[in-house]
mmCIF file of the C-alpha atoms, coordinates in Angstrom:
data_MODEL
# 
_entry.id   MODEL 
# 
loop_
_atom_site.group_PDB 
_atom_site.id 
_atom_site.type_symbol 
_atom_site.label_atom_id 
_atom_site.label_alt_id 
_atom_site.label_comp_id 
_atom_site.label_asym_id 
_atom_site.label_entity_id 
_atom_site.label_seq_id 
_atom_site.pdbx_PDB_ins_code 
_atom_site.Cartn_x 
_atom_site.Cartn_y 
_atom_site.Cartn_z 
_atom_site.occupancy 
_atom_site.B_iso_or_equiv 
_atom_site.pdbx_formal_charge 
_atom_site.auth_seq_id 
_atom_site.auth_comp_id 
_atom_site.auth_asym_id 
_atom_site.auth_atom_id 
_atom_site.pdbx_PDB_model_num 
ATOM 1   C CA . UNK A 1 1   ? 17.884 -22.885 -31.161 1.00 0.00 ? 1   UNK A CA 1 
ATOM 2   C CA . UNK A 1 2   ? 17.861 -22.826 -27.371 1.00 0.00 ? 2   UNK A CA 1 
ATOM 3   C CA . UNK A 1 3   ? 20.629 -24.505 -25.392 1.00 0.00 ? 3   UNK A CA 1 
ATOM 4   C CA . UNK A 1 4   ? 19.710 -27.844 -23.858 1.00 0.00 ? 4   UNK A CA 1 
ATOM 5   C CA . UNK A 1 5   ? 19.234 -28.190 -20.138 1.00 0.00 ? 5   UNK A CA 1 
ATOM 6   C CA . UNK A 1 6   ? 22.357 -30.350 -19.931 1.00 0.00 ? 6   UNK A CA 1 
ATOM 7   C CA . UNK A 1 7   ? 24.693 -27.694 -21.359 1.00 0.00 ? 7   UNK A CA 1 
ATOM 8   C CA . UNK A 1 8   ? 26.525 -25.614 -18.762 1.00 0.00 ? 8   UNK A CA 1 
ATOM 9   C CA . UNK A 1 9   ? 25.486 -21.998 -18.398 1.00 0.00 ? 9   UNK A CA 1 
ATOM 10  C CA . UNK A 1 10  ? 27.884 -19.434 -19.740 1.00 0.00 ? 10  UNK A CA 1 
ATOM 11  C CA . UNK A 1 11  ? 29.484 -16.995 -17.357 1.00 0.00 ? 11  UNK A CA 1 
ATOM 12  C CA . UNK A 1 12  ? 27.349 -14.199 -18.847 1.00 0.00 ? 12  UNK A CA 1 
ATOM 13  C CA . UNK A 1 13  ? 24.067 -16.051 -18.244 1.00 0.00 ? 13  UNK A CA 1 
ATOM 14  C CA . UNK A 1 14  ? 25.129 -17.052 -14.734 1.00 0.00 ? 14  UNK A CA 1 
ATOM 15  C CA . UNK A 1 15  ? 26.011 -13.439 -13.920 1.00 0.00 ? 15  UNK A CA 1 
ATOM 16  C CA . UNK A 1 16  ? 22.722 -12.222 -15.401 1.00 0.00 ? 16  UNK A CA 1 
ATOM 17  C CA . UNK A 1 17  ? 20.796 -14.747 -13.280 1.00 0.00 ? 17  UNK A CA 1 
ATOM 18  C CA . UNK A 1 18  ? 22.697 -13.642 -10.167 1.00 0.00 ? 18  UNK A CA 1 
ATOM 19  C CA . UNK A 1 19  ? 21.899 -10.000 -10.917 1.00 0.00 ? 19  UNK A CA 1 
ATOM 20  C CA . UNK A 1 20  ? 18.217 -10.753 -11.614 1.00 0.00 ? 20  UNK A CA 1 
ATOM 21  C CA . UNK A 1 21  ? 17.780 -12.804 -8.427  1.00 0.00 ? 21  UNK A CA 1 
ATOM 22  C CA . UNK A 1 22  ? 19.514 -10.058 -6.446  1.00 0.00 ? 22  UNK A CA 1 
ATOM 23  C CA . UNK A 1 23  ? 17.275 -7.351  -7.971  1.00 0.00 ? 23  UNK A CA 1 
ATOM 24  C CA . UNK A 1 24  ? 14.119 -9.401  -7.369  1.00 0.00 ? 24  UNK A CA 1 
ATOM 25  C CA . UNK A 1 25  ? 15.198 -10.015 -3.773  1.00 0.00 ? 25  UNK A CA 1 
ATOM 26  C CA . UNK A 1 26  ? 15.848 -6.299  -3.290  1.00 0.00 ? 26  UNK A CA 1 
ATOM 27  C CA . UNK A 1 27  ? 12.435 -5.368  -4.706  1.00 0.00 ? 27  UNK A CA 1 
ATOM 28  C CA . UNK A 1 28  ? 10.629 -7.990  -2.617  1.00 0.00 ? 28  UNK A CA 1 
ATOM 29  C CA . UNK A 1 29  ? 12.423 -6.763  0.509   1.00 0.00 ? 29  UNK A CA 1 
ATOM 30  C CA . UNK A 1 30  ? 11.610 -3.120  -0.282  1.00 0.00 ? 30  UNK A CA 1 
ATOM 31  C CA . UNK A 1 31  ? 7.949  -3.987  -0.884  1.00 0.00 ? 31  UNK A CA 1 
ATOM 32  C CA . UNK A 1 32  ? 7.767  -6.022  2.341   1.00 0.00 ? 32  UNK A CA 1 
ATOM 33  C CA . UNK A 1 33  ? 9.285  -3.174  4.354   1.00 0.00 ? 33  UNK A CA 1 
ATOM 34  C CA . UNK A 1 34  ? 6.676  -0.724  3.011   1.00 0.00 ? 34  UNK A CA 1 
ATOM 35  C CA . UNK A 1 35  ? 3.847  -3.130  3.885   1.00 0.00 ? 35  UNK A CA 1 
ATOM 36  C CA . UNK A 1 36  ? 5.189  -3.839  7.372   1.00 0.00 ? 36  UNK A CA 1 
ATOM 37  C CA . UNK A 1 37  ? 5.612  -0.130  8.080   1.00 0.00 ? 37  UNK A CA 1 
ATOM 38  C CA . UNK A 1 38  ? 2.061  0.533   6.864   1.00 0.00 ? 38  UNK A CA 1 
ATOM 39  C CA . UNK A 1 39  ? 0.776  -1.955  9.468   1.00 0.00 ? 39  UNK A CA 1 
ATOM 40  C CA . UNK A 1 40  ? 2.875  -0.444  12.260  1.00 0.00 ? 40  UNK A CA 1 
ATOM 41  C CA . UNK A 1 41  ? 5.052  -3.525  12.686  1.00 0.00 ? 41  UNK A CA 1 
ATOM 42  C CA . UNK A 1 42  ? 8.776  -4.156  12.713  1.00 0.00 ? 42  UNK A CA 1 
ATOM 43  C CA . UNK A 1 43  ? 10.214 -6.716  10.285  1.00 0.00 ? 43  UNK A CA 1 
ATOM 44  C CA . UNK A 1 44  ? 10.878 -9.245  13.083  1.00 0.00 ? 44  UNK A CA 1 
ATOM 45  C CA . UNK A 1 45  ? 7.288  -8.835  14.333  1.00 0.00 ? 45  UNK A CA 1 
ATOM 46  C CA . UNK A 1 46  ? 5.932  -9.346  10.811  1.00 0.00 ? 46  UNK A CA 1 
ATOM 47  C CA . UNK A 1 47  ? 8.147  -12.408 10.326  1.00 0.00 ? 47  UNK A CA 1 
ATOM 48  C CA . UNK A 1 48  ? 6.883  -13.878 13.606  1.00 0.00 ? 48  UNK A CA 1 
ATOM 49  C CA . UNK A 1 49  ? 3.240  -13.267 12.629  1.00 0.00 ? 49  UNK A CA 1 
ATOM 50  C CA . UNK A 1 50  ? 3.848  -14.820 9.212   1.00 0.00 ? 50  UNK A CA 1 
ATOM 51  C CA . UNK A 1 51  ? 5.576  -17.874 10.691  1.00 0.00 ? 51  UNK A CA 1 
ATOM 52  C CA . UNK A 1 52  ? 2.951  -18.471 13.401  1.00 0.00 ? 52  UNK A CA 1 
ATOM 53  C CA . UNK A 1 53  ? 0.578  -20.207 10.994  1.00 0.00 ? 53  UNK A CA 1 
ATOM 54  C CA . UNK A 1 54  ? 0.406  -22.983 13.612  1.00 0.00 ? 54  UNK A CA 1 
ATOM 55  C CA . UNK A 1 55  ? 1.281  -22.967 17.325  1.00 0.00 ? 55  UNK A CA 1 
ATOM 56  C CA . UNK A 1 56  ? 5.057  -23.107 17.833  1.00 0.00 ? 56  UNK A CA 1 
ATOM 57  C CA . UNK A 1 57  ? 7.449  -23.050 20.750  1.00 0.00 ? 57  UNK A CA 1 
ATOM 58  C CA . UNK A 1 58  ? 9.866  -20.145 21.024  1.00 0.00 ? 58  UNK A CA 1 
ATOM 59  C CA . UNK A 1 59  ? 12.685 -22.428 19.884  1.00 0.00 ? 59  UNK A CA 1 
ATOM 60  C CA . UNK A 1 60  ? 10.717 -23.596 16.816  1.00 0.00 ? 60  UNK A CA 1 
ATOM 61  C CA . UNK A 1 61  ? 9.873  -20.017 15.889  1.00 0.00 ? 61  UNK A CA 1 
ATOM 62  C CA . UNK A 1 62  ? 13.512 -18.990 16.355  1.00 0.00 ? 62  UNK A CA 1 
ATOM 63  C CA . UNK A 1 63  ? 14.580 -21.765 13.968  1.00 0.00 ? 63  UNK A CA 1 
ATOM 64  C CA . UNK A 1 64  ? 12.106 -20.561 11.348  1.00 0.00 ? 64  UNK A CA 1 
ATOM 65  C CA . UNK A 1 65  ? 13.259 -16.971 11.785  1.00 0.00 ? 65  UNK A CA 1 
ATOM 66  C CA . UNK A 1 66  ? 16.970 -17.974 11.796  1.00 0.00 ? 66  UNK A CA 1 
ATOM 67  C CA . UNK A 1 67  ? 17.711 -16.236 15.070  1.00 0.00 ? 67  UNK A CA 1 
ATOM 68  C CA . UNK A 1 68  ? 18.291 -16.975 18.732  1.00 0.00 ? 68  UNK A CA 1 
ATOM 69  C CA . UNK A 1 69  ? 15.356 -17.820 21.029  1.00 0.00 ? 69  UNK A CA 1 
ATOM 70  C CA . UNK A 1 70  ? 16.232 -14.811 23.218  1.00 0.00 ? 70  UNK A CA 1 
ATOM 71  C CA . UNK A 1 71  ? 15.643 -12.495 20.232  1.00 0.00 ? 71  UNK A CA 1 
ATOM 72  C CA . UNK A 1 72  ? 12.290 -14.155 19.544  1.00 0.00 ? 72  UNK A CA 1 
ATOM 73  C CA . UNK A 1 73  ? 11.318 -13.745 23.196  1.00 0.00 ? 73  UNK A CA 1 
ATOM 74  C CA . UNK A 1 74  ? 11.767 -9.976  22.869  1.00 0.00 ? 74  UNK A CA 1 
ATOM 75  C CA . UNK A 1 75  ? 9.631  -9.907  19.685  1.00 0.00 ? 75  UNK A CA 1 
ATOM 76  C CA . UNK A 1 76  ? 6.930  -12.116 21.229  1.00 0.00 ? 76  UNK A CA 1 
ATOM 77  C CA . UNK A 1 77  ? 6.854  -9.970  24.382  1.00 0.00 ? 77  UNK A CA 1 
ATOM 78  C CA . UNK A 1 78  ? 5.927  -6.984  22.196  1.00 0.00 ? 78  UNK A CA 1 
ATOM 79  C CA . UNK A 1 79  ? 3.333  -8.936  20.199  1.00 0.00 ? 79  UNK A CA 1 
ATOM 80  C CA . UNK A 1 80  ? 1.846  -10.324 23.418  1.00 0.00 ? 80  UNK A CA 1 
ATOM 81  C CA . UNK A 1 81  ? 1.644  -6.832  24.952  1.00 0.00 ? 81  UNK A CA 1 
ATOM 82  C CA . UNK A 1 82  ? -0.245 -5.727  21.820  1.00 0.00 ? 82  UNK A CA 1 
ATOM 83  C CA . UNK A 1 83  ? -2.716 -8.603  22.267  1.00 0.00 ? 83  UNK A CA 1 
ATOM 84  C CA . UNK A 1 84  ? -1.633 -10.377 19.075  1.00 0.00 ? 84  UNK A CA 1 
ATOM 85  C CA . UNK A 1 85  ? 0.000  -13.495 20.568  1.00 0.00 ? 85  UNK A CA 1 
ATOM 86  C CA . UNK A 1 86  ? -0.608 -15.649 23.643  1.00 0.00 ? 86  UNK A CA 1 
ATOM 87  C CA . UNK A 1 87  ? 1.692  -18.095 25.384  1.00 0.00 ? 87  UNK A CA 1 
ATOM 88  C CA . UNK A 1 88  ? -0.243 -21.286 26.155  1.00 0.00 ? 88  UNK A CA 1 
ATOM 89  C CA . UNK A 1 89  ? 0.775  -24.548 27.808  1.00 0.00 ? 89  UNK A CA 1 
ATOM 90  C CA . UNK A 1 90  ? 2.277  -27.050 25.349  1.00 0.00 ? 90  UNK A CA 1 
ATOM 91  C CA . UNK A 1 91  ? -0.067 -30.051 25.054  1.00 0.00 ? 91  UNK A CA 1 
ATOM 92  C CA . UNK A 1 92  ? 2.750  -32.631 25.381  1.00 0.00 ? 92  UNK A CA 1 
ATOM 93  C CA . UNK A 1 93  ? 5.564  -30.886 27.273  1.00 0.00 ? 93  UNK A CA 1 
ATOM 94  C CA . UNK A 1 94  ? 4.847  -29.256 30.635  1.00 0.00 ? 94  UNK A CA 1 
ATOM 95  C CA . UNK A 1 95  ? 8.079  -27.245 30.427  1.00 0.00 ? 95  UNK A CA 1 
ATOM 96  C CA . UNK A 1 96  ? 7.297  -25.664 27.048  1.00 0.00 ? 96  UNK A CA 1 
ATOM 97  C CA . UNK A 1 97  ? 4.828  -22.981 25.994  1.00 0.00 ? 97  UNK A CA 1 
ATOM 98  C CA . UNK A 1 98  ? 3.118  -22.689 22.638  1.00 0.00 ? 98  UNK A CA 1 
ATOM 99  C CA . UNK A 1 99  ? 2.963  -19.323 20.909  1.00 0.00 ? 99  UNK A CA 1 
ATOM 100 C CA . UNK A 1 100 ? -0.531 -18.893 19.481  1.00 0.00 ? 100 UNK A CA 1 
ATOM 101 C CA . UNK A 1 101 ? -2.036 -16.014 17.530  1.00 0.00 ? 101 UNK A CA 1 
ATOM 102 C CA . UNK A 1 102 ? -5.069 -14.368 19.128  1.00 0.00 ? 102 UNK A CA 1 
ATOM 103 C CA . UNK A 1 103 ? -8.090 -13.367 17.019  1.00 0.00 ? 103 UNK A CA 1 
ATOM 104 C CA . UNK A 1 104 ? -6.605 -9.876  16.410  1.00 0.00 ? 104 UNK A CA 1 
ATOM 105 C CA . UNK A 1 105 ? -3.257 -11.552 15.628  1.00 0.00 ? 105 UNK A CA 1 
ATOM 106 C CA . UNK A 1 106 ? -4.889 -13.827 13.058  1.00 0.00 ? 106 UNK A CA 1 
ATOM 107 C CA . UNK A 1 107 ? -6.659 -10.835 11.502  1.00 0.00 ? 107 UNK A CA 1 
ATOM 108 C CA . UNK A 1 108 ? -3.420 -8.835  11.331  1.00 0.00 ? 108 UNK A CA 1 
ATOM 109 C CA . UNK A 1 109 ? -1.575 -11.836 9.860   1.00 0.00 ? 109 UNK A CA 1 
ATOM 110 C CA . UNK A 1 110 ? -4.206 -12.080 7.100   1.00 0.00 ? 110 UNK A CA 1 
ATOM 111 C CA . UNK A 1 111 ? -3.939 -8.339  6.429   1.00 0.00 ? 111 UNK A CA 1 
ATOM 112 C CA . UNK A 1 112 ? -0.145 -8.620  6.302   1.00 0.00 ? 112 UNK A CA 1 
ATOM 113 C CA . UNK A 1 113 ? -0.147 -11.552 3.871   1.00 0.00 ? 113 UNK A CA 1 
ATOM 114 C CA . UNK A 1 114 ? -2.779 -9.876  1.689   1.00 0.00 ? 114 UNK A CA 1 
ATOM 115 C CA . UNK A 1 115 ? -0.925 -6.564  1.638   1.00 0.00 ? 115 UNK A CA 1 
ATOM 116 C CA . UNK A 1 116 ? 2.413  -8.193  0.823   1.00 0.00 ? 116 UNK A CA 1 
ATOM 117 C CA . UNK A 1 117 ? 0.907  -10.255 -2.006  1.00 0.00 ? 117 UNK A CA 1 
ATOM 118 C CA . UNK A 1 118 ? -0.885 -7.263  -3.570  1.00 0.00 ? 118 UNK A CA 1 
ATOM 119 C CA . UNK A 1 119 ? 1.324  -5.168  -5.815  1.00 0.00 ? 119 UNK A CA 1 
ATOM 120 C CA . UNK A 1 120 ? 4.208  -7.541  -5.154  1.00 0.00 ? 120 UNK A CA 1 
ATOM 121 C CA . UNK A 1 121 ? 6.976  -7.654  -7.757  1.00 0.00 ? 121 UNK A CA 1 
ATOM 122 C CA . UNK A 1 122 ? 5.603  -11.148 -8.486  1.00 0.00 ? 122 UNK A CA 1 
ATOM 123 C CA . UNK A 1 123 ? 1.940  -10.090 -8.766  1.00 0.00 ? 123 UNK A CA 1 
ATOM 124 C CA . UNK A 1 124 ? 2.017  -9.838  -12.563 1.00 0.00 ? 124 UNK A CA 1 
ATOM 125 C CA . UNK A 1 125 ? 3.025  -13.509 -12.883 1.00 0.00 ? 125 UNK A CA 1 
ATOM 126 C CA . UNK A 1 126 ? 0.273  -16.097 -13.185 1.00 0.00 ? 126 UNK A CA 1 
ATOM 127 C CA . UNK A 1 127 ? -0.122 -18.696 -10.448 1.00 0.00 ? 127 UNK A CA 1 
ATOM 128 C CA . UNK A 1 128 ? 1.407  -21.249 -12.811 1.00 0.00 ? 128 UNK A CA 1 
ATOM 129 C CA . UNK A 1 129 ? 4.405  -19.006 -13.545 1.00 0.00 ? 129 UNK A CA 1 
ATOM 130 C CA . UNK A 1 130 ? 4.946  -18.403 -9.823  1.00 0.00 ? 130 UNK A CA 1 
ATOM 131 C CA . UNK A 1 131 ? 4.807  -22.171 -9.246  1.00 0.00 ? 131 UNK A CA 1 
ATOM 132 C CA . UNK A 1 132 ? 7.395  -22.805 -11.963 1.00 0.00 ? 132 UNK A CA 1 
ATOM 133 C CA . UNK A 1 133 ? 9.634  -20.051 -10.602 1.00 0.00 ? 133 UNK A CA 1 
ATOM 134 C CA . UNK A 1 134 ? 9.338  -21.525 -7.096  1.00 0.00 ? 134 UNK A CA 1 
ATOM 135 C CA . UNK A 1 135 ? 10.225 -25.000 -8.389  1.00 0.00 ? 135 UNK A CA 1 
ATOM 136 C CA . UNK A 1 136 ? 13.208 -23.669 -10.361 1.00 0.00 ? 136 UNK A CA 1 
ATOM 137 C CA . UNK A 1 137 ? 14.499 -21.760 -7.330  1.00 0.00 ? 137 UNK A CA 1 
ATOM 138 C CA . UNK A 1 138 ? 14.089 -24.826 -5.106  1.00 0.00 ? 138 UNK A CA 1 
ATOM 139 C CA . UNK A 1 139 ? 16.101 -26.887 -7.606  1.00 0.00 ? 139 UNK A CA 1 
ATOM 140 C CA . UNK A 1 140 ? 18.772 -24.176 -7.668  1.00 0.00 ? 140 UNK A CA 1 
ATOM 141 C CA . UNK A 1 141 ? 18.905 -24.416 -3.869  1.00 0.00 ? 141 UNK A CA 1 
ATOM 142 C CA . UNK A 1 142 ? 19.141 -28.236 -4.087  1.00 0.00 ? 142 UNK A CA 1 
ATOM 143 C CA . UNK A 1 143 ? 15.724 -28.736 -2.538  1.00 0.00 ? 143 UNK A CA 1 
ATOM 144 C CA . UNK A 1 144 ? 12.850 -30.790 -3.881  1.00 0.00 ? 144 UNK A CA 1 
ATOM 145 C CA . UNK A 1 145 ? 10.074 -28.872 -5.651  1.00 0.00 ? 145 UNK A CA 1 
ATOM 146 C CA . UNK A 1 146 ? 6.626  -29.205 -4.131  1.00 0.00 ? 146 UNK A CA 1 
ATOM 147 C CA . UNK A 1 147 ? 4.296  -31.727 -5.751  1.00 0.00 ? 147 UNK A CA 1 
ATOM 148 C CA . UNK A 1 148 ? 1.212  -29.645 -4.991  1.00 0.00 ? 148 UNK A CA 1 
ATOM 149 C CA . UNK A 1 149 ? 0.254  -26.719 -7.184  1.00 0.00 ? 149 UNK A CA 1 
ATOM 150 C CA . UNK A 1 150 ? -1.645 -25.135 -4.300  1.00 0.00 ? 150 UNK A CA 1 
ATOM 151 C CA . UNK A 1 151 ? -0.373 -22.240 -2.214  1.00 0.00 ? 151 UNK A CA 1 
ATOM 152 C CA . UNK A 1 152 ? 3.054  -22.861 -0.785  1.00 0.00 ? 152 UNK A CA 1 
ATOM 153 C CA . UNK A 1 153 ? 3.747  -22.645 2.948   1.00 0.00 ? 153 UNK A CA 1 
ATOM 154 C CA . UNK A 1 154 ? 5.581  -19.674 4.399   1.00 0.00 ? 154 UNK A CA 1 
ATOM 155 C CA . UNK A 1 155 ? 9.012  -19.520 2.863   1.00 0.00 ? 155 UNK A CA 1 
ATOM 156 C CA . UNK A 1 156 ? 11.684 -20.577 5.264   1.00 0.00 ? 156 UNK A CA 1 
ATOM 157 C CA . UNK A 1 157 ? 15.028 -18.966 5.383   1.00 0.00 ? 157 UNK A CA 1 
ATOM 158 C CA . UNK A 1 158 ? 17.897 -21.378 4.707   1.00 0.00 ? 158 UNK A CA 1 
ATOM 159 C CA . UNK A 1 159 ? 19.417 -22.742 7.885   1.00 0.00 ? 159 UNK A CA 1 
ATOM 160 C CA . UNK A 1 160 ? 22.862 -21.541 8.770   1.00 0.00 ? 160 UNK A CA 1 
# 
């Protein structure tokens, strides 16, 4: 008989869950690093490309990447020099600039996302299993699970 959802987890199960989440995180990080290196990017550059699914200001991108805008500026300078990102006028704020992926930036972003998803430690799970795992992790983090069963947006790091 399985324990009901209302029963508290034992210390052993809680420790096992902690160890499993840690190991999965380690494997995902290791896999991501290999993929990023294969594409000739740094992790911050890859994170910026991943997070620029829509035009963002430097401040918005910094919030998504959980870092200071000055650090993002350095990363964007490199991506801009490589022809992957452009700074464009913000449509509603003359003082702000939007960071926008160029055609080569969009192509590299697609290659990055495809490479990271292939042979991922989660690749052997079905789409349904990945959705359930996502929902369970969101509940564990006290966030609402997504209603949609479609692809989830870029994961956001928890705010500090």
